[in-house]
Coordinates of C-alpha atoms in Angstrom, one line a residue:
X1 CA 8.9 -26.0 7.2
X2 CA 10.0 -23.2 9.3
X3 CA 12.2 -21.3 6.5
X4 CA 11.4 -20.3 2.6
X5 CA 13.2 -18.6 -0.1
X6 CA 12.7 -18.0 -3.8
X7 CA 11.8 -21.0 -5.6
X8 CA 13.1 -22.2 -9.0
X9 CA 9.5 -21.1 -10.9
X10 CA 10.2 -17.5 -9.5
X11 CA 13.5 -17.1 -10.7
X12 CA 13.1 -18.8 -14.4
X13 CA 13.7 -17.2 -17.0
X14 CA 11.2 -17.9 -20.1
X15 CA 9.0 -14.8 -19.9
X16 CA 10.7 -12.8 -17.8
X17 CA 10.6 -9.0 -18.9
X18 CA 13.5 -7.2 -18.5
X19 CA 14.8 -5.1 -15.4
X20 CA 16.0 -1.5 -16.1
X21 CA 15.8 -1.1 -12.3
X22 CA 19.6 -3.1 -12.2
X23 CA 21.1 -1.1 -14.4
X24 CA 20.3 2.6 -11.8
X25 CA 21.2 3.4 -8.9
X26 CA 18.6 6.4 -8.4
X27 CA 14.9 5.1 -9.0
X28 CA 14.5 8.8 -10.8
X29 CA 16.9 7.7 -13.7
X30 CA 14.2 4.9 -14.8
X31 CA 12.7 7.5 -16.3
X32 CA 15.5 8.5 -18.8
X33 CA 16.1 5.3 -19.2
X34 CA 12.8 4.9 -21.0
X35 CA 12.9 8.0 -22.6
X36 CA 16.2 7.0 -24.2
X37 CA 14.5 3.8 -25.5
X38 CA 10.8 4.5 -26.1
X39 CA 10.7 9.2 -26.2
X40 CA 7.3 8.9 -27.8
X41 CA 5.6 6.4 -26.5
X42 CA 3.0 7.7 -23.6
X43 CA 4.2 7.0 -20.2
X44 CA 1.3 8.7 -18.1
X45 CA -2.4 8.8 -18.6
X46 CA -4.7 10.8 -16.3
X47 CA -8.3 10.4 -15.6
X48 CA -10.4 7.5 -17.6
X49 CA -11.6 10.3 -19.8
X50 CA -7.6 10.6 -20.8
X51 CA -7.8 14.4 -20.5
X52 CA -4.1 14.5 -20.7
X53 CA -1.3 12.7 -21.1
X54 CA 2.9 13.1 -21.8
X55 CA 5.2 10.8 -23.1
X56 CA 8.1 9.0 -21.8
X57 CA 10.3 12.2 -23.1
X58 CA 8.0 14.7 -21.8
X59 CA 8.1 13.1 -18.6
X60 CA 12.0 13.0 -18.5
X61 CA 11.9 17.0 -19.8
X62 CA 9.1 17.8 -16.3
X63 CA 11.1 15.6 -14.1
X64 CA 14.7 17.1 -14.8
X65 CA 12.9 21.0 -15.0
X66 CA 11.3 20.1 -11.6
X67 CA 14.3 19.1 -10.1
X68 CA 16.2 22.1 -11.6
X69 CA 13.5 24.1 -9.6
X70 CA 13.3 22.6 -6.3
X71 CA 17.4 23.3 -5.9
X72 CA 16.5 27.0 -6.7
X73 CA 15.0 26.8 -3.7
X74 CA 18.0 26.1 -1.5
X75 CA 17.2 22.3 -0.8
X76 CA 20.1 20.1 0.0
X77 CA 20.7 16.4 -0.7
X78 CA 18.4 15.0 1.8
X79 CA 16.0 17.3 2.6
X80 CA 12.2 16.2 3.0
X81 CA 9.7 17.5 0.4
X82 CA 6.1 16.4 1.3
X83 CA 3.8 15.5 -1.7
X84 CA 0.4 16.2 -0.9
X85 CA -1.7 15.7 -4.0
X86 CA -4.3 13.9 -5.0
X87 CA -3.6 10.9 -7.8
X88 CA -2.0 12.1 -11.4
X89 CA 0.6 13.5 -13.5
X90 CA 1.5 16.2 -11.4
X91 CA 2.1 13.8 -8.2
X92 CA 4.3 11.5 -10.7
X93 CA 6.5 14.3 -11.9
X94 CA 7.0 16.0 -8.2
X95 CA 7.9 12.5 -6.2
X96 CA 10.4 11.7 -10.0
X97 CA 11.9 15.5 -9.4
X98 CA 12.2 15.4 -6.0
X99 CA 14.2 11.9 -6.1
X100 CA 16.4 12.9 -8.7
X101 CA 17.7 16.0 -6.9
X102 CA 18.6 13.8 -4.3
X103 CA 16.1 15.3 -1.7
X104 CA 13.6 13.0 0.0
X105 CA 9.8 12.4 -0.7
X106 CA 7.2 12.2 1.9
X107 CA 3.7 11.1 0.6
X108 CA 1.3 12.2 2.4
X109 CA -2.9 11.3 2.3
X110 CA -4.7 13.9 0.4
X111 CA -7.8 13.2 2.4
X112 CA -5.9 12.8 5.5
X113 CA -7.1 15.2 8.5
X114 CA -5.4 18.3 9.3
X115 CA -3.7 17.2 12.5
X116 CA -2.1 13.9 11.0
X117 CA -0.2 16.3 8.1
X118 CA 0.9 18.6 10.9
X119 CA 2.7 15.6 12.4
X120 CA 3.8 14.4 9.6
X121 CA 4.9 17.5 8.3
X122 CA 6.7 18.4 11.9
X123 CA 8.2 15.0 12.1
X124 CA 9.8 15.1 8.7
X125 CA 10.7 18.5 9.2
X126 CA 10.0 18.7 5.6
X127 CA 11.7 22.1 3.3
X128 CA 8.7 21.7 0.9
X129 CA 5.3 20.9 1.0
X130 CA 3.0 20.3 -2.6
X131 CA -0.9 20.8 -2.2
X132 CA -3.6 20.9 -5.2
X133 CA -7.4 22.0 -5.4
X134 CA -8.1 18.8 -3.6
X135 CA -5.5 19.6 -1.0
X136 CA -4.9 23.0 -0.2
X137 CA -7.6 24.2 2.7
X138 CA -6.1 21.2 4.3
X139 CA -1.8 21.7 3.9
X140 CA -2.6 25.6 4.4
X141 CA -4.1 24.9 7.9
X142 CA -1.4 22.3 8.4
X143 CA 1.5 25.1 7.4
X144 CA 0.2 26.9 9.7
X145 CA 0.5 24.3 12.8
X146 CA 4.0 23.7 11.8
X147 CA 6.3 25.9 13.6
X148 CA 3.5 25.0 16.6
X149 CA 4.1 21.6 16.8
X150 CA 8.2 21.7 16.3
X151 CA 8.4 24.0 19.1
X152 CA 6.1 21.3 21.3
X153 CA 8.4 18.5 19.8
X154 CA 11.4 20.3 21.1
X155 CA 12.7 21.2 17.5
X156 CA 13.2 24.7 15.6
X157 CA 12.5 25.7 12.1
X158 CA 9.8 27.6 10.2
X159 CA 6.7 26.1 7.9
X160 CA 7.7 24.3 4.7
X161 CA 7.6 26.5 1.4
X162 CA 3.9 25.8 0.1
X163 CA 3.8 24.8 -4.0
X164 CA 0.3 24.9 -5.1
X165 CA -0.6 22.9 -8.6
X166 CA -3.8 24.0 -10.9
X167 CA -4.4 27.2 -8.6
X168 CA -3.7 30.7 -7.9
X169 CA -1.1 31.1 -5.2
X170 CA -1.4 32.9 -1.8
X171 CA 1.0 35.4 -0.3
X172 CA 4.7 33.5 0.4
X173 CA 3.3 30.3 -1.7
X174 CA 4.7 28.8 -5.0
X175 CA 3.4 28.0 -7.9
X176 CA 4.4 24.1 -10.1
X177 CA 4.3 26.3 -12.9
X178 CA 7.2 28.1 -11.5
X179 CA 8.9 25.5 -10.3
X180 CA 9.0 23.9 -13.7
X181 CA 10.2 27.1 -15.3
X182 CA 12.9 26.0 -18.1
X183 CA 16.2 27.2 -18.1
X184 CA 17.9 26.7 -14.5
X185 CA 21.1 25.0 -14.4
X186 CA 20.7 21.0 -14.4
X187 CA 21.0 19.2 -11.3
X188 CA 23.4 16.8 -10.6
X189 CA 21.9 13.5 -9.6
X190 CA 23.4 11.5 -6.5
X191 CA 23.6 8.0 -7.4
X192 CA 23.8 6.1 -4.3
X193 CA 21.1 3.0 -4.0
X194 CA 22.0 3.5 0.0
X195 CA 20.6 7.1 -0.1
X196 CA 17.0 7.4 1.8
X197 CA 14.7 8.0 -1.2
X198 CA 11.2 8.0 0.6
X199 CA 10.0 8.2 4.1
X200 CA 6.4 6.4 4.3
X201 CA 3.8 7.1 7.0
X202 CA 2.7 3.9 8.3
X203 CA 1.5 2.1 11.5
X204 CA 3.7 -0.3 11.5
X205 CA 3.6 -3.0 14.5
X206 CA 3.4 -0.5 16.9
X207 CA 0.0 1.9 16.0
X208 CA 1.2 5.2 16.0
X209 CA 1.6 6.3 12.5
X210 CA 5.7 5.9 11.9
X211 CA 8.2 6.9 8.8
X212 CA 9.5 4.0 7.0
X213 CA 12.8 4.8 5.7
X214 CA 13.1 3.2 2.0
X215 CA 16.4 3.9 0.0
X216 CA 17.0 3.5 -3.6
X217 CA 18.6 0.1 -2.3
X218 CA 15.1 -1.3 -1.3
X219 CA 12.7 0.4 -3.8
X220 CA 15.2 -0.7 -7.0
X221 CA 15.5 -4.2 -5.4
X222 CA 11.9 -5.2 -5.3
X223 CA 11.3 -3.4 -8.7
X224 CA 14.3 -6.3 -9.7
X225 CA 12.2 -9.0 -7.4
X226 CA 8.8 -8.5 -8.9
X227 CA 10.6 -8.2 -12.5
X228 CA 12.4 -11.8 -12.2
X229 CA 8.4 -13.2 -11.5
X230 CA 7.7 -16.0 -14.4
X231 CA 5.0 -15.1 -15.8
X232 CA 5.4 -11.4 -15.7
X233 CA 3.2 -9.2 -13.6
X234 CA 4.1 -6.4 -15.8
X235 CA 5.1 -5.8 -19.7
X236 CA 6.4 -2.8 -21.5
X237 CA 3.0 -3.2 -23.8
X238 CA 0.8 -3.5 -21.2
X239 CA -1.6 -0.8 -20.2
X240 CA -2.3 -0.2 -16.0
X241 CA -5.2 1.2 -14.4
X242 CA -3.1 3.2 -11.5
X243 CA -6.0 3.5 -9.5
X244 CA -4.2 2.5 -5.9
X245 CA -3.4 5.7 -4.5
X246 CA 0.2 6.8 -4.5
X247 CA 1.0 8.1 -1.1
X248 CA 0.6 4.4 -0.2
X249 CA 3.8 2.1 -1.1
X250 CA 1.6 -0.2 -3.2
X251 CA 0.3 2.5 -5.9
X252 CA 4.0 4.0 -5.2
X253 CA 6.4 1.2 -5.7
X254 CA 4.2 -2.0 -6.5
X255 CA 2.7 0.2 -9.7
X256 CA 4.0 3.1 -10.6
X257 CA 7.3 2.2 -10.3
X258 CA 6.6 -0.8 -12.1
X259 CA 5.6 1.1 -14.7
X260 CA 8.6 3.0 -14.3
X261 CA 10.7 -0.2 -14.6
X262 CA 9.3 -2.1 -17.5
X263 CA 7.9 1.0 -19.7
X264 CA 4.3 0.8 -19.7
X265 CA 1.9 2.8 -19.8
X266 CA -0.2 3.6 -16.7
X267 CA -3.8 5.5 -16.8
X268 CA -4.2 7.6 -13.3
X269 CA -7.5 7.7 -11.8
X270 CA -7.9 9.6 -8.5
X271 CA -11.9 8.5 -8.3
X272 CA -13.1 5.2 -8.4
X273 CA -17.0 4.7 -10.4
X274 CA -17.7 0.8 -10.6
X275 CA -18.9 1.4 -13.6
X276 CA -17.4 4.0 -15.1
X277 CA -14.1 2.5 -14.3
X278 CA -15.3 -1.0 -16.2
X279 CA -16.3 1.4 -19.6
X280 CA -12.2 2.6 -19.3
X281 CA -11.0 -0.7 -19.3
X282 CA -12.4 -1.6 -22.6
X283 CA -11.9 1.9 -24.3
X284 CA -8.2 2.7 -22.6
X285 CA -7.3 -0.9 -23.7
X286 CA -6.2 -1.8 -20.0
X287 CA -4.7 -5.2 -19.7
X288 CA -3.3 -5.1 -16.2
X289 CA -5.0 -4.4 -13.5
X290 CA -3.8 -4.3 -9.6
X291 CA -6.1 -3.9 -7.4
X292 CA -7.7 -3.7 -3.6
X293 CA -10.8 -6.0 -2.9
X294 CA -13.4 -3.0 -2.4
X295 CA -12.9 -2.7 -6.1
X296 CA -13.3 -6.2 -6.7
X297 CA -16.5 -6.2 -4.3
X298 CA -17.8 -3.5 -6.0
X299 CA -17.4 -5.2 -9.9
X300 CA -18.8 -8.6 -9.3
X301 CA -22.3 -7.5 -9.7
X302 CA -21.7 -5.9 -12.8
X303 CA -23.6 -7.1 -15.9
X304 CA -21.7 -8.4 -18.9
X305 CA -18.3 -8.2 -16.7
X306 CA -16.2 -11.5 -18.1
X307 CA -17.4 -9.8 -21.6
X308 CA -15.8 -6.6 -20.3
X309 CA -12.8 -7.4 -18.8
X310 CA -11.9 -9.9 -21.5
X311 CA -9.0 -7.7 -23.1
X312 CA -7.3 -7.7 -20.0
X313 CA -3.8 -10.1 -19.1
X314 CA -3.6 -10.1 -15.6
X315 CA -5.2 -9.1 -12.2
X316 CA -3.8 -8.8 -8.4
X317 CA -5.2 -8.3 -5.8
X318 CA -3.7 -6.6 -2.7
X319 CA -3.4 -4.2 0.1
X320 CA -5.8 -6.3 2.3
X321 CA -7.0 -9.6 2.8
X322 CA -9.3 -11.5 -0.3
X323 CA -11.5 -14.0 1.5
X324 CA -11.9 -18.0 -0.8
X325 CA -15.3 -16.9 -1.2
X326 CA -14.7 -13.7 -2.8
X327 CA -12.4 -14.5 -5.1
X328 CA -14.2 -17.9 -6.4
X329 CA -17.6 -15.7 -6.5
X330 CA -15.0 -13.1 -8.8
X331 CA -14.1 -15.4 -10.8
X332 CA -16.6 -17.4 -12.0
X333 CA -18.4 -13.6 -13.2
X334 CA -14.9 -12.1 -14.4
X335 CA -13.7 -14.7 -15.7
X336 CA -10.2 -13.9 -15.0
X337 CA -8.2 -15.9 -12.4
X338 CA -7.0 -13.6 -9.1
X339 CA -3.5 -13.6 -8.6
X340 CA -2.6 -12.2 -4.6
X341 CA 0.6 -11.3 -3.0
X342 CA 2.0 -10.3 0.3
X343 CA 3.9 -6.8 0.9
X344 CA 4.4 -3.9 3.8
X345 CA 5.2 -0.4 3.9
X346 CA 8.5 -1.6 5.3
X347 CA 9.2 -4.2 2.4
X348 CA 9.2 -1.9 -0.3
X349 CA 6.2 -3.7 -0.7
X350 CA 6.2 -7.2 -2.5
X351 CA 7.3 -10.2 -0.7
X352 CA 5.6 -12.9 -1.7
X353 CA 3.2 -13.5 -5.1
X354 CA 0.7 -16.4 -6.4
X355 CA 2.3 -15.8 -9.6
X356 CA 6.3 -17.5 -8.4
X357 CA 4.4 -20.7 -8.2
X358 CA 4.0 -22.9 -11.6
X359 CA 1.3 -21.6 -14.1
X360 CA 0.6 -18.7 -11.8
X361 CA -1.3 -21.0 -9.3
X362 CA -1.1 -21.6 -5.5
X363 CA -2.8 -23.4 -2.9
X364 CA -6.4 -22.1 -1.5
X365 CA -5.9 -19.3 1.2
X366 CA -1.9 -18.9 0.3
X367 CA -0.8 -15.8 -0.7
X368 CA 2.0 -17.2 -2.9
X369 CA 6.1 -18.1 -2.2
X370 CA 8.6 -15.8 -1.9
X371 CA 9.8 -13.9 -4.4
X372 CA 13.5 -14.4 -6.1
X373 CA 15.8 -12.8 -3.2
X374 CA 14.0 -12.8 -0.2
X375 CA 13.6 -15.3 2.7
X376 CA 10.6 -16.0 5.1
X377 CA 10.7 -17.2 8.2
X378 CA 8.0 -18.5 11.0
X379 CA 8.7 -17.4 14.5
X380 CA 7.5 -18.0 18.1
X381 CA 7.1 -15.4 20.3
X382 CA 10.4 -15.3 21.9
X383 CA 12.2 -15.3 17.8
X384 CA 13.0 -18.8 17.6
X385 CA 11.8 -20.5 14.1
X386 CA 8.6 -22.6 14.7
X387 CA 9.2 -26.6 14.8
X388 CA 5.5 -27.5 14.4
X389 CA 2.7 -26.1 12.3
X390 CA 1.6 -23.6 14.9
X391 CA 1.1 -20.2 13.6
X392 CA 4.1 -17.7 14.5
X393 CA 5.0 -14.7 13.5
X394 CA 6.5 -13.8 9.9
X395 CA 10.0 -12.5 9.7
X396 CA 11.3 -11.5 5.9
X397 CA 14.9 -11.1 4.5
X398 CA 15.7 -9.2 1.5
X399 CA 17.5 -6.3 0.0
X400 CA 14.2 -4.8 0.2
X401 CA 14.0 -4.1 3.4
X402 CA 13.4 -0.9 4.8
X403 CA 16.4 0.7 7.0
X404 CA 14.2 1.2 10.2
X405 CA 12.3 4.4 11.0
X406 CA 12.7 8.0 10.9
X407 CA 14.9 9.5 12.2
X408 CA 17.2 7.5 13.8
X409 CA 16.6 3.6 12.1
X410 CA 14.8 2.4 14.6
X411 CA 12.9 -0.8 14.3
X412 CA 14.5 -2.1 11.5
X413 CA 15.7 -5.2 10.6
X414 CA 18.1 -7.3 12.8
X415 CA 21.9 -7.8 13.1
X416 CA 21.2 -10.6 10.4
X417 CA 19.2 -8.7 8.1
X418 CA 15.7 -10.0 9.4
X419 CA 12.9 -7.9 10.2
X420 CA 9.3 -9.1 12.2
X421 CA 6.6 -8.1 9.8
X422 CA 4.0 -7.9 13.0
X423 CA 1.4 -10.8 11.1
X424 CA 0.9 -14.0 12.1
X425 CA 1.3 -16.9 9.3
X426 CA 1.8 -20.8 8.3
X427 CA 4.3 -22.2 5.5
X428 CA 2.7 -24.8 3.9
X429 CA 4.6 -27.7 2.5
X430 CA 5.8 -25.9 -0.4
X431 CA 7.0 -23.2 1.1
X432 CA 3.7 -21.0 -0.3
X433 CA 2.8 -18.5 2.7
X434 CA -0.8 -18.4 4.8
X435 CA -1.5 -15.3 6.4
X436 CA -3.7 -15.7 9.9
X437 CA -4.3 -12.7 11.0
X438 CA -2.1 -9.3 12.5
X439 CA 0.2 -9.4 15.7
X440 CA -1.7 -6.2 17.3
X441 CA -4.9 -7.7 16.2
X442 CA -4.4 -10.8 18.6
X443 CA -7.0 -11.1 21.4
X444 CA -5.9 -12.9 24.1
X445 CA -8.9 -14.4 26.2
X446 CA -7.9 -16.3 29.8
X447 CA -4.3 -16.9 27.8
X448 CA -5.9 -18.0 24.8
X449 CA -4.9 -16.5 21.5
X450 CA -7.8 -16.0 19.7
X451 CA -7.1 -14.5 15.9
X452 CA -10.2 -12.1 14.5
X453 CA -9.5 -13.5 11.4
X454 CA -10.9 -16.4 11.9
X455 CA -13.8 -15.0 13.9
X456 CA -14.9 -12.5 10.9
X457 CA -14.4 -15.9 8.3
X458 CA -17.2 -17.7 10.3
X459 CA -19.2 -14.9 10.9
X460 CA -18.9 -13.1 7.8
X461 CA -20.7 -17.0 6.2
X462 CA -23.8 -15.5 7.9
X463 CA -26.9 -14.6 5.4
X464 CA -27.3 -11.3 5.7
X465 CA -23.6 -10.3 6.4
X466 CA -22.3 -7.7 4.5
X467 CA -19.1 -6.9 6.9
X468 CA -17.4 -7.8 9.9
X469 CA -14.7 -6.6 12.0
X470 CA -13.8 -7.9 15.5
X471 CA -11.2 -6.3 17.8
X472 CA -10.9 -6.9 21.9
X473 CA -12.0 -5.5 24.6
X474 CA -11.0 -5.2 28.5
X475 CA -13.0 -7.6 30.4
X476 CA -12.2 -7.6 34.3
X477 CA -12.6 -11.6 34.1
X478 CA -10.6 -12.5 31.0
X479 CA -8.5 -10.3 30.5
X480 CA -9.8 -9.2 26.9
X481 CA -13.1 -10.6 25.2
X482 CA -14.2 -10.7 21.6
X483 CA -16.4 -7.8 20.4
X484 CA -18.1 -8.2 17.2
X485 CA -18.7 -5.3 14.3
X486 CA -21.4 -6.1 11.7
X487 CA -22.7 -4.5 8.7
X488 CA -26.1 -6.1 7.9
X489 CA -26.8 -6.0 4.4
X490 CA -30.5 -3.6 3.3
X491 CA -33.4 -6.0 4.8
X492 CA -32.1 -8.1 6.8
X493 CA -34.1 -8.9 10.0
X494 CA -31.5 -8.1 12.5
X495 CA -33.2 -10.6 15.4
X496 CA -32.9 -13.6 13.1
X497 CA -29.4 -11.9 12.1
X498 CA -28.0 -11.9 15.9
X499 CA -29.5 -15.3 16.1
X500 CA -27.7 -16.7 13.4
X501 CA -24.3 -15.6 14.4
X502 CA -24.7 -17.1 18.0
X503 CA -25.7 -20.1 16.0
X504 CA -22.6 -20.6 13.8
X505 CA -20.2 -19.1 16.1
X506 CA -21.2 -21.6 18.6
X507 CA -21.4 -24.3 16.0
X508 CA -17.6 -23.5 14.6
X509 CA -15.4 -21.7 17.2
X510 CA -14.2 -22.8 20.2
X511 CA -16.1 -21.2 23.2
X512 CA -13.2 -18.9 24.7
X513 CA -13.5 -17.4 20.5
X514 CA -17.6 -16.5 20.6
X515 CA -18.2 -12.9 20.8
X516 CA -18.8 -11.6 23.7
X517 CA -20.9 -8.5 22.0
X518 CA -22.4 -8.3 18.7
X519 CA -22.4 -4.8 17.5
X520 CA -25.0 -4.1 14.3
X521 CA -23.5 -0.7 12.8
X522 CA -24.6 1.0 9.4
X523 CA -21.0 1.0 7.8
X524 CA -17.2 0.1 9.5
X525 CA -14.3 2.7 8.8
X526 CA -11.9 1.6 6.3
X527 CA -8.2 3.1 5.3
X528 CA -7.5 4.4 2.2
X529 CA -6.2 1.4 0.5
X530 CA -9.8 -0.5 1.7
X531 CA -8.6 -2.3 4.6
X532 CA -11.0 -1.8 8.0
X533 CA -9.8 0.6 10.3
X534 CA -9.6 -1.3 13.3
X535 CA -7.7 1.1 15.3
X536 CA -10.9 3.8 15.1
X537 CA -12.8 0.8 16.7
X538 CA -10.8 0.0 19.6
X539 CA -10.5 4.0 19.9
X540 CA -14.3 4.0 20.2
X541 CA -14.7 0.7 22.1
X542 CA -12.0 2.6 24.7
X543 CA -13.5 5.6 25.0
X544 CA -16.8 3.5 25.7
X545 CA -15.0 2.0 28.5
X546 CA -13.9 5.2 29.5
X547 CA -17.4 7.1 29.7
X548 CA -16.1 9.3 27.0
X549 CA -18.3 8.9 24.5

């Protein structure tokens, strides 16, 4: 079953919440959309201690002052403004502002290094860039290596305006507080859903950190995707922990502008405490909670947690890969079923949830069906639709889609509308979607593909396994080998450790799959939204090769 597309379950309609997304066509009008129906209700909370908070009209009033301020500063329609701050209101009410004056936002990492802002800042060639206490050492250095790295990159232009939030500014710098200043003339919103709304850093299928261009078109379309999802992942009485960090397209679209859609209310949290975080759910009254497994890791061993998470509706999981294991070991403490989906920078992000199938349930080890107008696709390496059950690579269609990367659209999707996600799945039989592993993870070993996924799954069933990453290496004989990262957990013998491994690998993997090196480390680097890092370990594993480090 080569092809899939919405299924009847994800397009009924008993349950569904409704969509203000379809009636816009700038996301930045959601928000007066809900301060016309609901001005008092509380839109944004920020920090679990709910130190402050504004209301759906107080919202509306920021967003419209801040978009007032940043066309004071001589910003066209389409210019880039970078956001670089660190999760709460004020991040909220600069990406809403700088949408509704029709410039562009660029989230950017607020514990990203210096040299990957410069490039991202150069790249964009972005008019504004926002920095807070978290932030500022690092966008002030990056200000700096601006006009730099244009003039290497063959462009022209001075630094970005800096706009500092919660401190005192320096010499040429801005202030929110000034930005926000009442009285300006009001802006004049484009409405255009083919307008480019957001540029998103991501790797993408090739490595190198790329800018996905999203309109209004694809943001407002999966809002309208995930809203026609039976039963509802989000209601205008629900209550969201937004702790998923907002630079990344998940806390962005998949929450926040959720939120923005259906009139909740979401709590912001820029820090995550296991247990601090499980004491806010009860006393915020959270009842939907999305998620990244670290948190879900990090929870199960917490006393009393069905008894604490028992006022909450729903949970999702995303942003990286939720082994069976896990999530039957999370559920039987949490008592709350784990709903998963599928998404990508590029997607906007959701393209498939466990929730479009009947009663919210799918098959073990699926990530759900498609969700109500988009399509998936299996495909050989050469594009042609798979005719057997092999693995191939996942193509999507949808109004979602992305519209290539910056600058010029490169990379998007095809002539017919289909784009190659880069990861490597199965359809099952009804039309729910397995994920195997990542195209650019692939190790090929004497022309045998051999997916780390699967690798990690059987090693990672190892006592005394806390983590595990494998990647390949050069080899001079094979062409690339398997090279194993482990993260024993605290007293573990690490002989009888190694042993085991050798034992199960060689007792469930075909030979040409065994590692060819186990590597014990203390810890393995992870990404901001908790998935591992793999590119840092082929960096290293290079530079090894190398005789560089």
């Amino acid at each position: 079953m080569p092809r899939e597309q919405a299924t009847p379950a994800a397009t009924a309609s008993a349950g569904r919440s409704p969509s203000a997304a379809s009636a816009v066509d700038n996301l930045a009008d959601l928000v007066r959309v809900q301060a016309t129906a609901r001005a008092d209700d509380t839109a944004l909370i920020e920090g679990v201690d709910a130190g402050r908070s504004c209301t759906w009209a107080e919202l509306d009033d920021l967003v419209e002052r801040g978009a007032a301020g940043l066309a004071s500063l001589g910003l066209l329609a389409g210019h880039r403004v970078t956001i670089c701050l660190d999760t709460g209101i004020d991040f909220v009410v600069a990406y809403l502002a700088t949408l509704r004056a029709g410039l562009v936002a660029v989230p950017a990492n607020p514990r990203g290094a210096t040299g990957e802002l410069v490039r991202q800042l150069a790249d964009s060639r972005s008019r504004v860039v926002l920095a807070d206490a978290v932030t500022v050492d690092t966008v002030r250095a990056a200000v700096i290596g601006v006009a730099e790295a244009l003039e290497g990159m063959g462009g022209r232009g001075g630094a970005p305006t800096l706009v500092v939030c919660g401190l005192p500014p320096a010499a040429g710098e801005l202030t929110l507080e000034q930005l926000l200043e009442p009285g300006r003339p009001r802006v004049v919103t484009p409405h255009d859903r083919e307008r480019l709304a957001a540029l998103l850093y991501t790797s993408g299928t090739s490595g190198a950190p790329r800018g996905a261009m999203l309109t209004h078109r694809a943001l407002l379309a999966n809002l309208e995707q995930v809203a026609a999802i039976d039963p509802p992942v989000m209601r205008q009485d629900d209550v969201v922990l937004g702790l998923l960090p907002l630079f990344h397209v998940y806390g962005l679209n998949g929450v926040l502008g959720q939120v923005l859609n259906q009139g909740a209310t979401i709590v912001l949290v820029n820090t995550f405490d296991p247990v601090a975080m499980l004491d806010a759910v009860r006393t915020l009254g959270l009842t939907n909670l999305p998620l990244a497994p670290p948190v879900l890791s990090a929870w199960v061993g917490q006393p009393d947690l069905a008894q604490k998470l028992r006022g909450v509706r729903l949970l999702i999981s995303g942003a990286a890969p939720l082994d069976q294991e896990q999530i039957a070991e999370f559920e039987a403490a949490g008592g709350l079923t784990v709903q998963q989906g599928y998404g990508l920078t590029e997607a906007a992000p959701v393209v498939t949830s466990t929730l479009t199938r009947s009663g919210g349930t799918s098959p073990a080890g699926s990530v759900g069906g498609a969700l109500a107008g988009i399509e998936l696709d299996v495909r050989d390496s050469a594009g042609r639709p798979n005719v057997d059950d092999d693995p191939g690579q996942v193509w999507v269609r949808g109004d979602n889609l992305f519209s290539g990367y910056w600058p010029e659209g490169e990379d998007g999707p095809d002539a017919d509308g289909w784009y190659a996600t880069g990861d490597i799945g199965l359809l099952g039989s009804q039309g729910e979607l397995v994920l195997v592993d990542r195209l650019r993870d692939l190790v090929i070993v004497s022309g045998f593909n051999v997916y780390p996924a699967e690798v990690e799954d059987v090693i990672s069933a190892v006592p005394g396994v806390a983590e595990a990453a494998v990647i390949g290496v050069q080899d001079e004989q094979t062409g690339e080998a398997v090279v194993a990262y482990v993260v024993p957990t605290a007293g573990t013998d690490e002989a009888v450790l190694l042993d085991g491994i050798r034992d199960r690998c060689e007792a469930h993997l075909a030979r040409f799959k065994w590692p060819r090196e186990v590597r014990l480390v203390e810890e393995l680097p992870h990404s901001a939204n908790g998935k591992v890092a793999k590119g840092r370990l082929r960096a290293a594993a290079r530079g090894e090769d190398l005789g560089l480090t």
